[in-house]
Short mmCIF file of C-alpha atoms in Angstrom, two decimals:
data_model
loop_
_atom_site.label_atom_id
_atom_site.label_comp_id
_atom_site.label_asym_id
_atom_site.label_seq_id
_atom_site.Cartn_x
_atom_site.Cartn_y
_atom_site.Cartn_z
CA MET A 2 -57.36 60.38 89.95
CA THR A 3 -58.00 63.72 90.54
CA GLN A 4 -61.86 65.18 90.57
CA HIS A 5 -62.28 68.64 89.32
CA ALA A 6 -64.88 70.40 91.77
CA SER A 7 -67.93 71.30 89.21
CA PRO A 8 -69.53 74.78 90.04
CA PRO A 9 -72.62 74.69 92.44
CA ARG A 10 -75.93 73.94 90.58
CA ASP A 11 -79.70 74.47 91.90
CA SER A 12 -82.50 72.50 91.74
CA THR A 13 -83.09 73.16 88.22
CA ASP A 14 -79.68 71.88 87.47
CA LYS A 15 -78.43 75.51 85.98
CA VAL A 16 -75.14 76.66 86.45
CA GLN A 17 -74.93 79.41 89.11
CA PRO A 18 -72.90 82.49 88.33
CA ILE A 19 -69.77 82.55 90.70
CA GLY A 20 -68.47 86.10 92.05
CA PRO A 21 -69.85 89.48 91.49
CA LEU A 22 -71.41 90.76 88.29
CA PRO A 23 -69.16 92.48 85.72
CA ALA A 24 -68.44 96.18 86.35
CA TRP A 25 -70.31 97.20 83.35
CA ARG A 26 -73.55 95.32 84.12
CA SER A 27 -73.36 96.87 87.53
CA LEU A 28 -73.27 100.23 85.91
CA VAL A 29 -76.18 99.59 83.63
CA ALA A 30 -78.11 98.48 86.37
CA ARG A 31 -77.52 101.43 88.74
CA ALA A 32 -78.10 103.64 85.54
CA ASP A 33 -81.41 102.06 84.87
CA VAL A 34 -82.69 102.27 88.42
CA ARG A 35 -81.73 106.23 88.29
CA THR A 36 -83.49 106.51 85.20
CA LEU A 37 -86.76 104.89 86.05
CA SER A 38 -86.50 106.52 89.61
CA LEU A 39 -86.38 109.97 87.65
CA LEU A 40 -89.30 108.88 85.47
CA GLY A 41 -91.26 107.93 88.58
CA VAL A 42 -90.90 111.40 90.11
CA LEU A 43 -91.75 113.02 87.01
CA LEU A 44 -94.82 110.86 86.55
CA ALA A 45 -95.91 111.45 90.23
CA LEU A 46 -95.31 115.30 89.64
CA VAL A 47 -97.92 114.84 86.75
CA VAL A 48 -100.26 113.07 88.52
CA VAL A 49 -99.89 115.76 91.27
CA GLY A 50 -100.62 118.34 88.56
CA GLY A 51 -103.59 116.50 86.81
CA ILE A 52 -105.34 116.52 90.14
CA THR A 53 -104.76 120.16 91.68
CA LYS A 54 -105.31 121.51 88.65
CA PRO A 55 -106.89 118.98 85.76
CA ASP A 56 -108.01 121.43 83.38
CA GLU A 57 -105.21 123.71 83.05
CA PHE A 58 -102.33 121.45 83.62
CA LEU A 59 -103.56 119.03 81.32
CA ASP A 60 -104.26 121.35 78.71
CA THR A 61 -102.54 120.63 75.40
CA ARG A 62 -101.33 124.29 75.38
CA ASN A 63 -100.14 124.13 78.93
CA LEU A 64 -97.83 120.82 78.24
CA GLN A 65 -96.54 122.45 75.16
CA LEU A 66 -95.56 125.52 77.55
CA VAL A 67 -93.93 123.37 79.84
CA LEU A 68 -91.72 121.63 77.22
CA THR A 69 -91.05 124.87 75.50
CA GLN A 70 -89.87 126.31 78.87
CA ALA A 71 -87.72 123.52 79.47
CA SER A 72 -86.14 123.51 75.92
CA VAL A 73 -84.51 126.84 76.85
CA ILE A 74 -82.65 125.80 80.28
CA GLY A 75 -82.36 122.17 78.86
CA VAL A 76 -79.57 123.26 76.10
CA VAL A 77 -77.83 124.85 78.65
CA THR A 78 -77.88 121.85 80.74
CA VAL A 79 -76.49 119.50 78.09
CA GLY A 80 -73.42 121.83 78.21
CA MET A 81 -73.32 122.12 81.93
CA THR A 82 -73.34 117.98 82.13
CA PHE A 83 -70.14 117.88 79.91
CA VAL A 84 -68.39 120.30 82.02
CA ILE A 85 -69.27 118.78 85.18
CA THR A 86 -68.51 115.21 84.04
CA SER A 87 -65.17 116.61 83.38
CA GLY A 88 -64.56 117.76 86.98
CA GLY A 89 -65.42 121.64 86.18
CA ILE A 90 -67.92 124.16 86.78
CA ASP A 91 -69.57 126.94 84.91
CA LEU A 92 -71.53 129.48 87.14
CA SER A 93 -71.43 131.96 83.87
CA VAL A 94 -73.91 130.22 81.76
CA GLY A 95 -76.86 132.85 82.66
CA ALA A 96 -75.03 135.82 81.96
CA ILE A 97 -73.53 134.22 78.90
CA VAL A 98 -77.19 133.81 77.80
CA ALA A 99 -78.17 137.21 79.00
CA LEU A 100 -75.27 138.76 76.96
CA ALA A 101 -75.75 136.86 73.54
CA SER A 102 -79.28 137.58 73.79
CA VAL A 103 -78.80 141.42 74.01
CA TRP A 104 -76.25 141.59 71.60
CA ALA A 105 -78.13 139.54 68.91
CA THR A 106 -81.21 141.68 69.30
CA THR A 107 -79.36 145.32 69.04
CA VAL A 108 -80.86 147.47 65.92
CA ALA A 109 -77.13 146.93 64.09
CA THR A 110 -77.56 143.28 64.43
CA GLN A 111 -81.23 143.08 63.47
CA ASP A 112 -80.31 144.75 59.97
CA PHE A 113 -78.87 141.69 58.88
CA GLY A 114 -82.12 139.56 59.61
CA PHE A 115 -82.54 136.07 60.72
CA ALA A 116 -79.28 134.85 60.20
CA GLY A 117 -77.34 137.55 61.64
CA ILE A 118 -79.44 137.32 64.76
CA LEU A 119 -78.74 133.45 64.79
CA PHE A 120 -74.88 134.13 64.15
CA THR A 121 -74.28 136.72 66.75
CA ALA A 122 -75.53 134.57 69.44
CA VAL A 123 -73.90 131.60 68.72
CA LEU A 124 -70.91 133.81 68.24
CA VAL A 125 -71.04 135.45 71.57
CA GLY A 126 -71.67 132.09 73.53
CA VAL A 127 -68.83 130.55 72.04
CA GLY A 128 -66.53 133.52 72.49
CA CYS A 129 -67.19 133.72 75.88
CA GLY A 130 -66.87 130.04 76.39
CA LEU A 131 -63.39 130.66 74.64
CA VAL A 132 -62.21 133.04 77.19
CA ASN A 133 -63.41 130.67 80.25
CA GLY A 134 -61.47 127.63 78.53
CA VAL A 135 -58.36 129.68 77.89
CA LEU A 136 -58.28 130.95 81.56
CA ILE A 137 -59.19 127.44 83.08
CA ALA A 138 -56.96 125.36 81.02
CA TYR A 139 -54.12 127.40 80.21
CA GLY A 140 -54.23 130.14 82.71
CA SER A 141 -54.54 127.71 85.51
CA LEU A 142 -57.46 129.54 87.02
CA VAL A 143 -59.96 127.26 89.26
CA PRO A 144 -63.31 127.03 87.14
CA PHE A 145 -65.12 128.53 89.87
CA ILE A 146 -62.98 131.81 90.08
CA ALA A 147 -62.86 132.09 86.38
CA THR A 148 -66.47 131.54 85.77
CA LEU A 149 -67.72 133.78 88.53
CA ALA A 150 -65.62 136.46 87.11
CA MET A 151 -67.09 135.73 83.40
CA LEU A 152 -70.70 135.93 85.24
CA ALA A 153 -69.94 139.64 86.44
CA SER A 154 -68.49 140.86 83.19
CA ALA A 155 -71.11 139.29 80.91
CA ARG A 156 -74.08 140.86 83.31
CA GLY A 157 -72.04 144.07 83.12
CA LEU A 158 -71.78 144.15 79.47
CA ALA A 159 -75.21 143.21 78.94
CA LEU A 160 -76.58 146.10 81.23
CA GLN A 161 -74.11 148.55 79.27
CA ILE A 162 -75.32 147.14 75.86
CA THR A 163 -79.07 147.52 77.04
CA ASP A 164 -78.82 150.26 79.07
CA GLY A 165 -81.55 148.58 81.18
CA LYS A 166 -84.06 148.40 78.26
CA THR A 167 -85.72 146.05 76.51
CA GLN A 168 -84.80 145.53 72.92
CA ILE A 169 -87.57 144.29 70.83
CA VAL A 170 -87.29 142.16 67.74
CA THR A 171 -88.71 143.37 64.83
CA VAL A 172 -87.46 140.63 62.62
CA ASP A 173 -90.53 138.52 61.13
CA GLY A 174 -88.59 135.08 60.76
CA ILE A 175 -88.24 135.26 64.52
CA LEU A 176 -91.04 136.32 65.65
CA GLU A 177 -93.20 133.72 63.26
CA LEU A 178 -91.18 130.83 65.30
CA GLY A 179 -92.62 131.57 68.49
CA GLU A 180 -96.49 131.23 66.93
CA ARG A 181 -98.35 128.22 66.81
CA ASP A 182 -98.41 128.07 63.03
CA SER A 183 -95.10 126.98 63.12
CA TYR A 184 -95.64 124.11 65.19
CA VAL A 185 -94.76 120.73 63.70
CA LEU A 186 -97.26 118.10 64.46
CA GLY A 187 -98.23 119.77 67.52
CA ILE A 188 -94.70 120.36 68.64
CA PRO A 189 -93.06 123.92 69.14
CA PRO A 190 -89.73 124.22 66.88
CA LEU A 191 -87.95 125.13 70.38
CA VAL A 192 -88.65 121.59 71.46
CA LEU A 193 -87.28 119.89 68.25
CA VAL A 194 -84.14 121.93 68.72
CA PHE A 195 -83.91 120.77 72.10
CA ALA A 196 -84.55 117.44 71.25
CA VAL A 197 -81.65 117.24 68.54
CA VAL A 198 -79.29 119.03 71.08
CA THR A 199 -80.10 116.25 73.52
CA ILE A 200 -79.59 113.39 70.74
CA ILE A 201 -76.40 115.13 69.89
CA GLY A 202 -75.09 115.58 73.30
CA TRP A 203 -75.93 111.72 73.90
CA LEU A 204 -74.19 110.50 71.15
CA VAL A 205 -70.81 112.67 71.85
CA LEU A 206 -70.92 111.62 75.30
CA ASN A 207 -71.46 107.99 74.96
CA ARG A 208 -70.35 106.85 71.86
CA THR A 209 -67.37 109.19 70.70
CA THR A 210 -63.86 109.64 71.79
CA PHE A 211 -64.49 113.14 72.83
CA GLY A 212 -66.93 111.71 75.27
CA ARG A 213 -64.56 109.29 76.95
CA ARG A 214 -61.87 111.57 77.28
CA THR A 215 -64.25 113.95 79.00
CA VAL A 216 -65.12 110.96 81.69
CA ALA A 217 -61.47 110.10 81.92
CA VAL A 218 -60.44 113.87 82.54
CA GLY A 219 -63.16 114.00 85.24
CA GLY A 220 -62.37 110.80 86.84
CA ASN A 221 -58.60 111.38 87.17
CA ALA A 222 -56.86 114.40 85.29
CA GLU A 223 -53.53 113.11 86.13
CA ALA A 224 -54.20 109.42 84.95
CA ALA A 225 -55.82 110.82 81.70
CA ARG A 226 -52.81 112.87 80.93
CA LEU A 227 -50.39 109.90 81.51
CA ALA A 228 -52.70 107.95 79.06
CA GLY A 229 -51.90 110.32 76.26
CA ILE A 230 -54.72 112.82 76.27
CA ASP A 231 -54.20 116.40 76.32
CA VAL A 232 -56.06 117.34 79.25
CA ARG A 233 -55.87 121.43 78.80
CA ARG A 234 -56.87 121.25 75.18
CA GLN A 235 -60.07 118.74 76.37
CA ARG A 236 -60.92 121.50 79.00
CA LEU A 237 -60.99 124.02 76.52
CA TYR A 238 -63.21 122.32 73.97
CA LEU A 239 -65.82 121.56 76.88
CA TYR A 240 -66.01 125.20 77.86
CA LEU A 241 -66.48 125.85 74.33
CA LEU A 242 -68.99 123.53 74.06
CA SER A 243 -70.97 124.98 76.90
CA GLY A 244 -70.45 128.57 75.37
CA LEU A 245 -72.10 127.15 72.11
CA CYS A 246 -75.00 125.71 73.95
CA CYS A 247 -75.57 129.09 75.85
CA GLY A 248 -75.31 130.70 72.44
CA ILE A 249 -78.11 128.24 71.11
CA ALA A 250 -80.42 128.92 74.32
CA ALA A 251 -80.04 132.66 73.95
CA PHE A 252 -81.63 132.65 70.02
CA LEU A 253 -84.11 130.12 71.71
CA LEU A 254 -85.21 132.82 74.21
CA ILE A 255 -85.21 135.40 71.88
CA ILE A 256 -87.76 133.32 69.77
CA LEU A 257 -89.67 132.65 73.06
CA SER A 258 -89.54 136.16 74.39
CA GLY A 259 -89.46 138.12 71.07
CA SER A 260 -86.76 140.61 72.89
CA GLY A 261 -83.29 140.74 74.55
CA GLN A 262 -83.02 141.60 78.09
CA ASN A 263 -79.90 142.01 80.25
CA THR A 264 -81.72 139.81 83.07
CA ASN A 265 -82.38 137.09 80.63
CA GLY A 266 -80.86 133.85 82.22
CA ASN A 267 -81.18 134.79 85.67
CA LEU A 268 -80.14 131.45 88.00
CA TYR A 269 -79.69 129.38 84.67
CA GLU A 270 -76.35 128.27 86.28
CA LEU A 271 -78.18 126.87 89.30
CA ASP A 272 -81.13 125.48 87.32
CA ALA A 273 -78.80 123.48 85.18
CA ILE A 274 -76.42 122.52 87.83
CA ALA A 275 -79.22 121.28 89.75
CA ALA A 276 -80.74 119.60 86.92
CA ALA A 277 -77.39 117.73 86.19
CA ILE A 278 -76.94 116.41 89.69
CA ILE A 279 -80.10 115.17 90.40
CA GLY A 280 -80.12 113.33 86.72
CA GLY A 281 -76.93 111.53 87.97
CA THR A 282 -74.00 112.99 87.18
CA LEU A 283 -71.31 113.30 89.89
CA LEU A 284 -70.61 116.83 90.95
CA SER A 285 -66.80 115.75 91.42
CA GLY A 286 -66.67 114.44 87.87
CA GLY A 287 -66.35 111.10 86.13
CA ARG A 288 -69.64 110.24 85.36
CA GLY A 289 -72.46 111.97 83.38
CA THR A 290 -75.79 111.22 81.95
CA ILE A 291 -77.53 113.20 79.17
CA THR A 292 -80.72 111.58 79.89
CA GLY A 293 -80.66 112.03 83.62
CA SER A 294 -80.22 115.70 82.91
CA VAL A 295 -82.90 115.95 80.68
CA LEU A 296 -85.19 114.39 83.14
CA GLY A 297 -83.97 116.55 85.89
CA VAL A 298 -84.89 119.89 83.51
CA LEU A 299 -88.53 118.28 82.90
CA ILE A 300 -88.74 117.80 86.43
CA PHE A 301 -87.84 121.25 87.85
CA THR A 302 -89.90 122.86 84.86
CA THR A 303 -93.04 120.90 86.05
CA ILE A 304 -92.76 121.92 89.32
CA THR A 305 -92.46 125.40 88.52
CA ASN A 306 -95.45 125.06 86.28
CA ILE A 307 -97.39 123.26 89.05
CA PHE A 308 -96.62 125.71 91.54
CA ALA A 309 -97.75 128.84 89.19
CA LEU A 310 -101.08 127.16 88.31
CA ASN A 311 -101.54 126.80 91.94
CA ASN A 312 -100.64 130.28 92.63
CA LEU A 313 -97.96 129.09 95.36
CA GLN A 314 -95.26 131.45 96.22
CA SER A 315 -91.86 131.45 94.95
CA ASP A 316 -89.79 130.59 98.09
CA VAL A 317 -91.74 127.53 98.57
CA GLN A 318 -90.96 126.65 95.25
CA GLN A 319 -87.07 127.21 95.86
CA ILE A 320 -87.28 125.38 98.91
CA ALA A 321 -88.89 122.35 97.08
CA LYS A 322 -86.22 122.48 94.69
CA GLY A 323 -83.43 122.69 97.19
CA ALA A 324 -84.79 119.74 99.06
CA ILE A 325 -84.60 117.78 95.66
CA ILE A 326 -81.04 118.85 95.32
CA VAL A 327 -80.14 117.65 98.61
CA ALA A 328 -81.70 114.45 98.44
CA ALA A 329 -80.07 113.82 94.93
CA VAL A 330 -76.72 114.41 96.21
CA LEU A 331 -77.52 111.98 99.39
CA VAL A 332 -78.18 109.25 96.96
CA GLN A 333 -75.26 109.85 94.81
CA ARG A 334 -73.25 109.74 98.10
CA ARG A 335 -74.77 106.34 99.10
CA THR A 336 -74.18 104.95 95.86
CA ALA A 337 -70.92 105.84 95.56
CA SER A 338 -69.99 104.33 99.00
CA THR A 339 -71.39 101.08 97.91
CA THR A 340 -69.31 100.92 94.76
#
């Protein structure tokens, strides 16, 4: 009789797995490594801050400030993560934040109170996202060119509206949200908004058809089209989402500063892209992680805070950020080459 070969067994008589791990388990393992690595970097920065300036850095007010500052750029980064995951890019996010903040703080808008400022900021953000989306999805413009044009146009319009002057907010409801009396269990309202946006973003990217379509478009747009996905409409929605996040961030920035300025959101596009990349989102598209992007934002914000407390020059800070970005991209390429 023919005997069938049995799988190899070890000294404990347990069946050993044959062949490589399933793809999904390998992906989860890599994601865990990335997340743990980012948490390790963040923890190391906290240790550095605690050693160099223990009294100032570890003070509750300073930690609240770090989280508050991270909230504004963090909301922008959530939208940017979706765009990059789809294989696109948005260079206009900082300019859109500036335009939304100044348009929402004009005297005419402030006459409508809290709701008027919020509605205007969100509407301007979504409107700019709509223009970007239409030009890219239906006008066949390269995302780099379309969003670069939006960057220049939005900055110019913001400067024209303000005439280079700061617009002071006089609405009490807005100003009160920036005070410590409005904190919930010691947490600033801006941080709570950031947390809600992050949770929603994570759920949409990881637990919805919209998220799966975003990843599919970024991985292979032609294959996604053949699979029945309306690629153009999906890209339009993604830039609308990015614009929405910019509008929300503009409103948070108005609360934080109590004003609207045409210089708001300066270099937000670079910070958002950098945070998403070091978080594990592929610049070429096809993979994105909201958790990693948020950790990237916290890392960059903590670096900025440590440099400020130690009175170090901003050029050194930029060099440090650049080194982190390069290292993250090299790690991504190494990871991609081994998969």
